[in-house]
Coordinates of C-alpha atoms and ligand atoms in Angstrom, one line a residue:
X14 CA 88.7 -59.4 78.1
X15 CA 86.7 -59.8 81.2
X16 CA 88.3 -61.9 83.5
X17 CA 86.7 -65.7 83.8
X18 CA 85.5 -65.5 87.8
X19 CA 83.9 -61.5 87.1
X20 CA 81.8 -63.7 84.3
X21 CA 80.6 -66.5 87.1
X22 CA 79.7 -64.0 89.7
X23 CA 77.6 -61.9 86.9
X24 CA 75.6 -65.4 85.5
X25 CA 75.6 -66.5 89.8
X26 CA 73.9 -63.4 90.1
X27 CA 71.2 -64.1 87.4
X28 CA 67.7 -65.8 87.2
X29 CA 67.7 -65.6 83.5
X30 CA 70.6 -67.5 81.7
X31 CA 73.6 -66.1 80.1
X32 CA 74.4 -67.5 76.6
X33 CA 78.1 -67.4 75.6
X34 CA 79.6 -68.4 71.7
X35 CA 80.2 -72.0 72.0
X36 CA 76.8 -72.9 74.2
X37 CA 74.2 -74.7 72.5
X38 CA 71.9 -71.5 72.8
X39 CA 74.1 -69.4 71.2
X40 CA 73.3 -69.3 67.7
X41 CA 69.4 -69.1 67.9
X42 CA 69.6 -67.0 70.6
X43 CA 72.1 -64.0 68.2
X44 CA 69.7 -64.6 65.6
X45 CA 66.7 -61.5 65.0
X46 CA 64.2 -61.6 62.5
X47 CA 66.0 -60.5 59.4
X48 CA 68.2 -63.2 58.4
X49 CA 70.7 -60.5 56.9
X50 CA 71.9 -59.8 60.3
X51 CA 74.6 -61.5 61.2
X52 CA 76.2 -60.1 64.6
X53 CA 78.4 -62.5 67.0
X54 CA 77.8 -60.9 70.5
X55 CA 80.6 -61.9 73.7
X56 CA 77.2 -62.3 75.5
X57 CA 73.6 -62.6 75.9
X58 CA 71.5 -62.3 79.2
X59 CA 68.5 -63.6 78.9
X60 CA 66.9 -61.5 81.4
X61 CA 63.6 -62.6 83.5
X62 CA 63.1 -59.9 85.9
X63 CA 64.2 -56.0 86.5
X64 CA 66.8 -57.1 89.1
X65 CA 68.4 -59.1 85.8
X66 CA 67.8 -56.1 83.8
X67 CA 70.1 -53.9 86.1
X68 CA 72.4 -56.8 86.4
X69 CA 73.1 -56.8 83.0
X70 CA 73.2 -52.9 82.5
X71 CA 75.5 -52.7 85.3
X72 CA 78.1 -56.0 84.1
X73 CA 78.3 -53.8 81.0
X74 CA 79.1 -50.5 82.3
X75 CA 81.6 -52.4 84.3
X76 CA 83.4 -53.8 81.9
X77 CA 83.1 -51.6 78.9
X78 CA 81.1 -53.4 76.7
X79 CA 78.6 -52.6 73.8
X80 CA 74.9 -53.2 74.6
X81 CA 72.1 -53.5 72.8
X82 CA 68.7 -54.1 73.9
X83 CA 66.3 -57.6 72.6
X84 CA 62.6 -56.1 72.5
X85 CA 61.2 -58.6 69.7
X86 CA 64.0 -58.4 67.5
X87 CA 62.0 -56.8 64.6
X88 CA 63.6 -54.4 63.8
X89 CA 65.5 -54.1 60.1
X90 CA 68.6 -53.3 61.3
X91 CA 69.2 -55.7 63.8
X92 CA 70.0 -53.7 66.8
X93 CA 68.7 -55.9 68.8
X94 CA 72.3 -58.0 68.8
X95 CA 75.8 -56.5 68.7
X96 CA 79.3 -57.7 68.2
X97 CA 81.8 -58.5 71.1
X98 CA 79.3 -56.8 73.3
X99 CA 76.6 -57.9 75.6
X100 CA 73.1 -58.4 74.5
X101 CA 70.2 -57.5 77.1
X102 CA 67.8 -60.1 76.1
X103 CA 64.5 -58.9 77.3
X104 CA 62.3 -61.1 75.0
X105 CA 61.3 -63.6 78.1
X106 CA 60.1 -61.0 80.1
X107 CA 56.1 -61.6 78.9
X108 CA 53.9 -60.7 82.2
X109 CA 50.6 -58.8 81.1
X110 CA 48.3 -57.7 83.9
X111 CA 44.8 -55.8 82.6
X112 CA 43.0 -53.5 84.6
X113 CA 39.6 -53.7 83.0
X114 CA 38.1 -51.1 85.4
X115 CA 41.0 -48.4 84.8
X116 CA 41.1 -49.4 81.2
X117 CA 44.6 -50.1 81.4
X118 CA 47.2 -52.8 80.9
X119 CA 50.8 -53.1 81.5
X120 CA 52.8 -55.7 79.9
X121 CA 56.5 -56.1 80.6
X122 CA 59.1 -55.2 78.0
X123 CA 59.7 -58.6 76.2
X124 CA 56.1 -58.9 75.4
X125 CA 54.7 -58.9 71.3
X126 CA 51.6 -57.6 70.4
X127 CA 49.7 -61.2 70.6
X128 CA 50.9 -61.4 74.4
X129 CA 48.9 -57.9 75.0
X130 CA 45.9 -58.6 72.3
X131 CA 45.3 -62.2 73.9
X132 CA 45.0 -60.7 77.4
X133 CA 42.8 -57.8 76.7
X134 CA 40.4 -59.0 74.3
X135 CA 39.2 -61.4 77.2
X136 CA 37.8 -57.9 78.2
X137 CA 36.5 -56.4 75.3
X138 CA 39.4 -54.3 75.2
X139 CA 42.8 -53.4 72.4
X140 CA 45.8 -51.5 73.0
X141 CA 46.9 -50.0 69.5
X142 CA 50.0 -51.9 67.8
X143 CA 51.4 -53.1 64.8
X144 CA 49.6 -55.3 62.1
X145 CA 51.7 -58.2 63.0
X146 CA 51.4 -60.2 66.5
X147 CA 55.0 -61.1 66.3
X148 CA 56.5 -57.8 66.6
X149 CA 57.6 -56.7 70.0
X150 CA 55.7 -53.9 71.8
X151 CA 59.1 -52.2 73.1
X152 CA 60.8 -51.3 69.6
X153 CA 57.0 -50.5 67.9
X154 CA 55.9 -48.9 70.7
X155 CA 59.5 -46.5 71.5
X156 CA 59.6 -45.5 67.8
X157 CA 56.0 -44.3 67.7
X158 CA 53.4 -47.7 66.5
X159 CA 51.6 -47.3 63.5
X160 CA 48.8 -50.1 63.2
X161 CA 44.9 -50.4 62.3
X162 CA 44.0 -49.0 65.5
X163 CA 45.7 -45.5 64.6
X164 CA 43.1 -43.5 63.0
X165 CA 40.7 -44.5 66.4
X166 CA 43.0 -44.1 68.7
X167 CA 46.7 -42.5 67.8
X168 CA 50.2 -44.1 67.9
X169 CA 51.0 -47.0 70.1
X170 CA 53.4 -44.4 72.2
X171 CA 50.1 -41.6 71.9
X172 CA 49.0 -44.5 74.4
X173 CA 51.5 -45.0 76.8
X174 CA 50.2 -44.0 80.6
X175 CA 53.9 -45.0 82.3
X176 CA 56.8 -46.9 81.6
X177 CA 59.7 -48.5 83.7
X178 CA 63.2 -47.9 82.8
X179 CA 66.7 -49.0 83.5
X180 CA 68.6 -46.2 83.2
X181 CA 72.3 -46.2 81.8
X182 CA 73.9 -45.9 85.5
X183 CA 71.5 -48.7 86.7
X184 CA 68.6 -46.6 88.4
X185 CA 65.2 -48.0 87.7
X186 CA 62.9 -45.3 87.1
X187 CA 59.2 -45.1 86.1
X188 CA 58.5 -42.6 83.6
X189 CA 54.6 -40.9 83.0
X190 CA 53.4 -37.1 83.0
X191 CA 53.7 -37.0 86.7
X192 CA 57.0 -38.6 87.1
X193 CA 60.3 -38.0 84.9
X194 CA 58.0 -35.8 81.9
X195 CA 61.1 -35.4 79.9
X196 CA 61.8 -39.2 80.0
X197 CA 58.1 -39.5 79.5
X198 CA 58.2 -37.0 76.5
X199 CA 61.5 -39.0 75.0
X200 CA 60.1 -42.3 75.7
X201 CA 57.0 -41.7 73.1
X202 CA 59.0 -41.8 70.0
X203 CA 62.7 -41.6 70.7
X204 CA 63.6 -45.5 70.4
X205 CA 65.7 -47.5 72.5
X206 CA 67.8 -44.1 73.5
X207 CA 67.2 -43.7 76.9
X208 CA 67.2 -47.2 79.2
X209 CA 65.8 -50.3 78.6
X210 CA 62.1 -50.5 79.0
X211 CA 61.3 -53.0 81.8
X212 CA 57.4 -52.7 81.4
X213 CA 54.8 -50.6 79.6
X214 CA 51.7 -49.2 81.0
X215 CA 48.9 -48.5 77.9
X216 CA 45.7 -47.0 77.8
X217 CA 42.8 -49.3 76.6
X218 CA 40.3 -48.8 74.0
X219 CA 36.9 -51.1 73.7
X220 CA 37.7 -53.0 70.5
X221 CA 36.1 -56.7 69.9
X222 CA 34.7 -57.9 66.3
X223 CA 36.1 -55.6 63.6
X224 CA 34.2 -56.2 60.3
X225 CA 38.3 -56.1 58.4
X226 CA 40.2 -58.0 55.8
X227 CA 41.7 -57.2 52.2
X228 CA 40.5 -55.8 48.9
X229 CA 42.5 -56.3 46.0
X230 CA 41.8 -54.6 42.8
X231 CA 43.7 -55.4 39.3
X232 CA 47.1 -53.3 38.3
X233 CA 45.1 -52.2 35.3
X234 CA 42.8 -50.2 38.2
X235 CA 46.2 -49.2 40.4
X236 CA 46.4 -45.2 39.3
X237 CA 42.4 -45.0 39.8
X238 CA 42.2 -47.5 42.9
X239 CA 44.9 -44.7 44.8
X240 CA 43.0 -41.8 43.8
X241 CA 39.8 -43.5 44.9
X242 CA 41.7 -44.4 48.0
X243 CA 43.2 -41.1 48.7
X244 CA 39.3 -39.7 48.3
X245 CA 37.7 -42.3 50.9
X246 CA 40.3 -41.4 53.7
X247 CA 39.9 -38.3 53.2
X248 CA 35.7 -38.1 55.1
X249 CA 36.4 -42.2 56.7
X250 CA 35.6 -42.1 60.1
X251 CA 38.5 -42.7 62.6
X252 CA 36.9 -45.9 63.3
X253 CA 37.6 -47.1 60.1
X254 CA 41.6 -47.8 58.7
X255 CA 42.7 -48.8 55.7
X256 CA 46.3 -49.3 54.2
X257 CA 47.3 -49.7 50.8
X258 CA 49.6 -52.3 49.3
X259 CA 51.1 -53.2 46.8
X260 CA 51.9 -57.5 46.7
X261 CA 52.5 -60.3 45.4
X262 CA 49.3 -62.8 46.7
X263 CA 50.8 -65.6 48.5
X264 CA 50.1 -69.2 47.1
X265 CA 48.2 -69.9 50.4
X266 CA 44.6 -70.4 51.6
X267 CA 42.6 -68.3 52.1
X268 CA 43.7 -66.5 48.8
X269 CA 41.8 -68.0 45.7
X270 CA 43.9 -70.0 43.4
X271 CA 43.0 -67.7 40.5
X272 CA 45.4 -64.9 42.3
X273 CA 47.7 -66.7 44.0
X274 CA 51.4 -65.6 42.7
X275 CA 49.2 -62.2 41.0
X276 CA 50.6 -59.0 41.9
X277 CA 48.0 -56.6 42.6
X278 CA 47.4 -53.5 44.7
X279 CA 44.6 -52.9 47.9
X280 CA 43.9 -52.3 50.8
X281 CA 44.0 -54.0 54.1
X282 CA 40.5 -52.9 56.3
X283 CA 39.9 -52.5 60.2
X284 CA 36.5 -51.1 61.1
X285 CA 35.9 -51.0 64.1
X286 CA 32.2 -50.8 65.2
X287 CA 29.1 -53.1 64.4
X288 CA 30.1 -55.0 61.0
X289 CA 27.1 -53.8 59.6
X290 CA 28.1 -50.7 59.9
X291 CA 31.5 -51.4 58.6
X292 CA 30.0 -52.4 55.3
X293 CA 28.4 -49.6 54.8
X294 CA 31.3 -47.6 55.5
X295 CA 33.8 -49.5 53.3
X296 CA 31.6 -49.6 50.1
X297 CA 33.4 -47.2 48.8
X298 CA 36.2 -49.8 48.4
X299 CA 34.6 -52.7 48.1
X300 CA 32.3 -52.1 45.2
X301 CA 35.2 -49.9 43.8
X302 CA 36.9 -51.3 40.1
X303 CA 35.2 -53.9 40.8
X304 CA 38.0 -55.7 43.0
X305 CA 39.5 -58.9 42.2
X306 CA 38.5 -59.9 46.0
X307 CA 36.8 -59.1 48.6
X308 CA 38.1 -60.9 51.6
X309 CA 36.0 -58.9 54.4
X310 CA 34.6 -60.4 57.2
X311 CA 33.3 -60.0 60.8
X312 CA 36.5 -61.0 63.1
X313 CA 37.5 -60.9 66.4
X314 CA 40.3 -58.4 66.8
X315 CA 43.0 -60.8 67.5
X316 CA 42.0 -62.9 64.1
X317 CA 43.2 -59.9 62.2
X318 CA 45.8 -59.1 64.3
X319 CA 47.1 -62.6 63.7
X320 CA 46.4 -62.9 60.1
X321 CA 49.0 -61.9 58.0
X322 CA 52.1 -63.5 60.2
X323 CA 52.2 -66.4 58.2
X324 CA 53.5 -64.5 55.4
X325 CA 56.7 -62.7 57.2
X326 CA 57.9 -65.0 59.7
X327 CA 61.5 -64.7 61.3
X328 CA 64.3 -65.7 59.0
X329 CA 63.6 -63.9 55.6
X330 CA 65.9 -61.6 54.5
X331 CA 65.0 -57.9 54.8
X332 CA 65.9 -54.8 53.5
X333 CA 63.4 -51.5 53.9
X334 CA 63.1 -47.8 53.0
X335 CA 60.2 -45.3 53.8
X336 CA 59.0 -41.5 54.0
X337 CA 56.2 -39.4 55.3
X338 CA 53.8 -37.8 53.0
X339 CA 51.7 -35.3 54.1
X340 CA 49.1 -36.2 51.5
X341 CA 48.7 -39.0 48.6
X342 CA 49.6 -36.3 45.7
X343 CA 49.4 -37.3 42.3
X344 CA 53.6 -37.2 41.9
X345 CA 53.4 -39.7 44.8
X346 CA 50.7 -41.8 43.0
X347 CA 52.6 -42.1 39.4
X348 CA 55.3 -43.2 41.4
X349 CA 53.7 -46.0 43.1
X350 CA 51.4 -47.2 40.0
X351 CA 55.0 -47.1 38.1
X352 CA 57.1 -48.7 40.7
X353 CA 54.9 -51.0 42.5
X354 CA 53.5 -53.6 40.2
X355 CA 57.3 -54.5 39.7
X356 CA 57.5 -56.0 43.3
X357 CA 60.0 -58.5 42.5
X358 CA 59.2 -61.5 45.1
X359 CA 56.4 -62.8 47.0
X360 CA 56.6 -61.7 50.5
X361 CA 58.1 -58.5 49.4
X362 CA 55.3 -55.3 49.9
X363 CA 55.0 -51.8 49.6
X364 CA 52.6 -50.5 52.2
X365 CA 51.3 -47.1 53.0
X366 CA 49.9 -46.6 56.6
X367 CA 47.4 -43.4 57.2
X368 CA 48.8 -41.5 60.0
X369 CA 45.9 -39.4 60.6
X370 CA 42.4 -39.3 62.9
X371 CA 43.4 -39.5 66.7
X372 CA 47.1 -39.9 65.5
X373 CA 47.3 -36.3 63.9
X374 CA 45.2 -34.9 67.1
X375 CA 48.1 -34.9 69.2
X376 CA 50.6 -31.5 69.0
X377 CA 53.9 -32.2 67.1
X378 CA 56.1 -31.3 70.0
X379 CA 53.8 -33.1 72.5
X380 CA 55.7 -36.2 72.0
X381 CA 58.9 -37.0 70.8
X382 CA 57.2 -38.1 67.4
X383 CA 57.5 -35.2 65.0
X384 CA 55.5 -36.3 61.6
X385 CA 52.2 -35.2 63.6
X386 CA 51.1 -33.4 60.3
X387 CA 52.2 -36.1 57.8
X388 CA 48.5 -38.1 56.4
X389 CA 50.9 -41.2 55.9
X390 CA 53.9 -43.5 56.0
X391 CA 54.8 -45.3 53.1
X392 CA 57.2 -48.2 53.7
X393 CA 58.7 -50.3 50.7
X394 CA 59.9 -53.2 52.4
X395 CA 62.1 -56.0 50.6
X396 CA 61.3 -59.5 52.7
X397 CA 62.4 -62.9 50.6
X398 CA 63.7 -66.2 51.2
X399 CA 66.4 -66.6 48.8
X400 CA 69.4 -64.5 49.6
X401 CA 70.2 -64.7 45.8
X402 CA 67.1 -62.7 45.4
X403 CA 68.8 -59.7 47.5
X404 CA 70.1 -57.6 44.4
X405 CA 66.5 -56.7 42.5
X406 CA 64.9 -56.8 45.7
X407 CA 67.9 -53.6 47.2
X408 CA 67.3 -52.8 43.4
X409 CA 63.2 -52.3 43.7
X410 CA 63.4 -50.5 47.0
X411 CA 66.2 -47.9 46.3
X412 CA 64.5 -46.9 43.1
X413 CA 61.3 -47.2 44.2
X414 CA 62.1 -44.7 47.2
X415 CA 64.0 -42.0 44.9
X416 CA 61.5 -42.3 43.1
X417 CA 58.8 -41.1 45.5
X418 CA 61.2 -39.4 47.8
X419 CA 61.3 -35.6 46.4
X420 CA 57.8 -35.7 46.9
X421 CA 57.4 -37.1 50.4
X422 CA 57.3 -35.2 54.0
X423 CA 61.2 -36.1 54.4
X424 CA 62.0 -37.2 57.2
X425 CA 61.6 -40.8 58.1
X426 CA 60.1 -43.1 60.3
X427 CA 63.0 -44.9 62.7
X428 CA 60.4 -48.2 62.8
X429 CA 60.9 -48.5 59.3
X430 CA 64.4 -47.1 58.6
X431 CA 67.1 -49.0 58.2
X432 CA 71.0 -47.6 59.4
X433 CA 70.7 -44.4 56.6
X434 CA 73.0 -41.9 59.2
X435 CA 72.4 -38.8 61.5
X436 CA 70.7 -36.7 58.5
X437 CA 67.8 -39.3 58.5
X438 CA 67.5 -39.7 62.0
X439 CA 67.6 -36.0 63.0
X440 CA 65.0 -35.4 59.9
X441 CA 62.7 -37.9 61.4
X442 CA 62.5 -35.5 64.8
X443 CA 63.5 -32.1 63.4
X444 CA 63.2 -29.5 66.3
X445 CA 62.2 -32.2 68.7
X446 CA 65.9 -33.1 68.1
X447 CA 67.8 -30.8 70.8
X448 CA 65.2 -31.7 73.3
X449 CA 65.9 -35.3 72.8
X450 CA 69.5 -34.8 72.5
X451 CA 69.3 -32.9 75.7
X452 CA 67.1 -35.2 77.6
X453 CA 69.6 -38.1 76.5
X454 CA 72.7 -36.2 78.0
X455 CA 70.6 -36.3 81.6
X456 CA 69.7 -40.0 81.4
X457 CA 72.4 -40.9 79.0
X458 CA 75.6 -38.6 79.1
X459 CA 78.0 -41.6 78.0
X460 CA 75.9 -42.8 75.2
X461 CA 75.7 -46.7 76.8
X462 CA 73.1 -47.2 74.3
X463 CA 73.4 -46.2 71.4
X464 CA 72.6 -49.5 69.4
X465 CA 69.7 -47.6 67.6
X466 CA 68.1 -45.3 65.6
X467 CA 71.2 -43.3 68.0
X468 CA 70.4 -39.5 69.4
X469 CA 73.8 -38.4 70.6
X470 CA 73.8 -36.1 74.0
X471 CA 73.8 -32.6 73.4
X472 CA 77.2 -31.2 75.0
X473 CA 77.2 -28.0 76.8
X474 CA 73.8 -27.0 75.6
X475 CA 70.6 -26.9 78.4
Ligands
FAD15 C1 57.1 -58.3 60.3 C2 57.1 -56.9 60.8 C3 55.9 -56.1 60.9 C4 55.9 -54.8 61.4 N1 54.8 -54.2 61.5 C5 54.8 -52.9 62.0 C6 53.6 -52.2 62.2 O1 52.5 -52.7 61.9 N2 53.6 -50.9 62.7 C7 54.8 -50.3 63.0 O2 54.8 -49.2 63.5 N3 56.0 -51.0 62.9 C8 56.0 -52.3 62.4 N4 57.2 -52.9 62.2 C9 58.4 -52.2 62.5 C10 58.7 -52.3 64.0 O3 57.9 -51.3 64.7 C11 60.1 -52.1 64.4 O4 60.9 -53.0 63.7 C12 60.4 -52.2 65.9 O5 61.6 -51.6 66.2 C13 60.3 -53.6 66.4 O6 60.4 -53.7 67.7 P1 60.9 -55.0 68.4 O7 60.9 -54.9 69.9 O8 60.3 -56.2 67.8 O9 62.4 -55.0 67.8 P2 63.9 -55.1 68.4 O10 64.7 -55.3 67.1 O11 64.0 -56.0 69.5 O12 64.1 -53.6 68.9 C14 64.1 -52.5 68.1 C15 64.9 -51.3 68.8 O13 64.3 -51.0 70.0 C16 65.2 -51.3 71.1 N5 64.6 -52.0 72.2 C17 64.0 -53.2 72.1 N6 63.4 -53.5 73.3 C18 63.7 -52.5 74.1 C19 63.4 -52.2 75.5 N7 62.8 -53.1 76.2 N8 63.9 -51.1 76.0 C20 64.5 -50.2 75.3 N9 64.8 -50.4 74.0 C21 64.4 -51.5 73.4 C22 66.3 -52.1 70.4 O14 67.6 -52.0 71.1 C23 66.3 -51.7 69.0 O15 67.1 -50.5 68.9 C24 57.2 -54.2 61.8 C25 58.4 -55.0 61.6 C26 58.3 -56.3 61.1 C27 59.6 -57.0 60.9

């Protein structure tokens, strides 16, 4: 219990506003993205500056209490919220400042990816993220940031200049090559482990109209659509990206009628260069089967950033499993082509990211991101509406995933994992793991935060 007049002087002492069960707030504010979670924290800050942050981190480590950390609550697992404990709500804190003549930008921790794309396509300019404008950069960007700028450019945290951290005993610290490395080093790919990320300093690519958009091809196709795939990444250019899907169309615009409720594989195409170019480039997909549609197009960056969050917004229930795969082999093929077309609900996916180009340039032990020689990411992500859909959607993922799994990378990607235990987690860094595990005993020795994908300190070892 903390005592009533400790809880006044902590919210006295805040800008942002602390939520408690029973206000008003309280039950949007515990709520993340996948409507499974369910947690009942004893508080949340809403935090609006650093001084709240290390308010926050220090009311906890005061009084004993759990923390997690609110980036943009995507993540599967909900760590975002806890029970009984306190919540460090950083989702309000949204500042984005662009340095056009340093290429730069840094955007505070609570920022998602539209915050970031809307203030530096103004300049021509793109930071790489996710494929969805909703998720938060902190969580994407921690646990490594797969998106349609990764083949051009590498992983969100390949990206990352500085970043500025509250650390577990309340020192704010900025982390880059120059200043804390090891933090630096963790930082790119070892989650929420290590403070809570006030702001984030990324480099800047020039990025404006992408000629992008989906193919879809017929089921009949799938087996030769992969292979033709697989064959086409292989020589792309890392201007152009291209994951492949397996879905059920939504019954929206701009999808034609004829598919809509169809499942059907594809892929989802970023080129980023003059569109006439990007036709060129992508005729190997387009003109491949031939598809069912083409929906390319000449967009600004931002459109196709933006495009697909209709079809997972917050509240669907969620449930995900995923590997690396160091190349699209013909074991891992039959097992898509078998399990895929058996998606079981609209919304739910199967998707498989390349992880190569500028990603696969950077050393395996040069971050804390491991899977530098993996060619992909598969993730088979269950996202529905109807919580009485949950058992063949679990169902479809777990046996889609064994199914694939003994001929994957191992490991796992902690952006798309869900809470699968220390094995998983450890595999996902393998000997990047003592490092981290050391590097979280300096800035970390008590574990405060270990609502994550959790590195424990090492003990007695460094
Ligand atoms: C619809 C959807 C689309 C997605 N698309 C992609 C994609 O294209 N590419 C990709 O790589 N991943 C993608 N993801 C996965 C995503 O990267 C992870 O879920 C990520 O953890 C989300 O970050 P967040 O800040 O939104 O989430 P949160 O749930 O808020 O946070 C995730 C983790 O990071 C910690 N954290 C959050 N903020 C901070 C902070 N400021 N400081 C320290 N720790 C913090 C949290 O405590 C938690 O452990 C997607 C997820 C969803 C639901």
């Amino acid at each position: 219990m903390v005592a009533v007049a400790t809880i006044e002087q902590f919210q006295a002492g805040l800008r942002g506003e602390l939520i408690q069960p029973g206000d008003p707030a309280y039950d949007e504010a515990r709520k993340v993205h996948n409507a499974m979670i369910d947690r009942r924290p004893r508080f949340i800050a809403r935090c609006v500056n650093v001084a709240d942050v290390i308010a926050a981190v220090g009311f906890a480590r005061e009084n004993n209490l759990t923390v997690s950390i609110r980036g943009g609550s995507h993540n599967v697992t909900g760590f975002a919220v806890c029970d009984d404990g306190l919540v460090i709500d950083i989702s309000r804190m949204r500042g984005v400042r662009v340095d056009p003549a340093k290429r730069a930008v840094r955007a505070e921790g609570g920022c998602t990816w539209g915050d970031v794309d809307h203030a530096t396509h103004a300049f021509g300019l793109a930071a790489p993220g996710g494929i969805i404008s909703t998720t938060g950069i902190a969580g994407l960007t921690l646990g490594g940031g797969v998106g349609h700028l990764t083949r051009l450019a590498g992983l969100s945290c390949d990206n990352l200049i500085s970043a500025d951290v509250v650390t577990a005993d309340g020192r704010f610290l900025t982390a880059s090559a120059e200043e804390n490395p090891d933090l630096f080093w963790a930082l790119r790919g070892g989650g929420g482990n290590f403070g809570a990320v006030t702001s984030f300093e990324f480099r800047l690519h020039p990025v404006n109209t992408v000629f992008a958009g989906p193919i879809f091809y017929p089921l009949e196709k799938a087996t030769e659509a992969m292979r033709n795939y697989r064959d086409f990444m292989k020589q792309a250019p890392d201007e152009m990206n291209a994951f492949f899907a397996f879905l059920i169309v939504p019954p929206v615009d701009p999808f034609p009628a004829e598919l809509h409720n169809k499942t059907v594989c594809g892929a989802v195409c970023c080129y980023v260069g003059p569109p006439d170019k990007g036709e060129q480039v992508v005729r190997p997909l387009s003109e491949f089967g031939p598809p069912l549609m083409v929906g390319l197009a000449p967009m600004p960056f931002p459109a196709l950033q933006t495009a697909f969050d209709g079809l997972v917004p917050a509240g669907l229930q969620g449930y995900w499993k995923a590997d690396f795969a160091t190349e699209l082999n013909d074991e891992l093929i039959a097992g898509h082509v078998k399990h895929g077309p058996a998606v079981p609900t609209v919304n739910t996916a199967m998707h498989i990211y390349p992880v190569s180009g500028a990603a696969q340039r950077v050393g395996k032990n040069d971050t804390a991101w491991s899977y530098r020689e993996a060619s992909y990411v598969h993730v088979i992500a269950a996202m529905y509406e109807n919580p009485a859909d949950t058992d063949k959607n679990r169902e479809w993922v777990r046996t889609y995933f064994d199914e694939l799994h003994p001929h994957s990378a191992g490991g796992a990607y902690i952006n798309f994992m869900g809470e699968e235990g220390d094995e998983r987690i450890a595999a996902s860094y393998r000997d990047n793991y003592q490092r981290l595990a050391d590097i979280k005993r300096k800035y970390d020795p008590t574990n405060f935060f270990h609502m994550n994908q959790n590195i424990k300190p090492s003990n007695g070892r460094g």
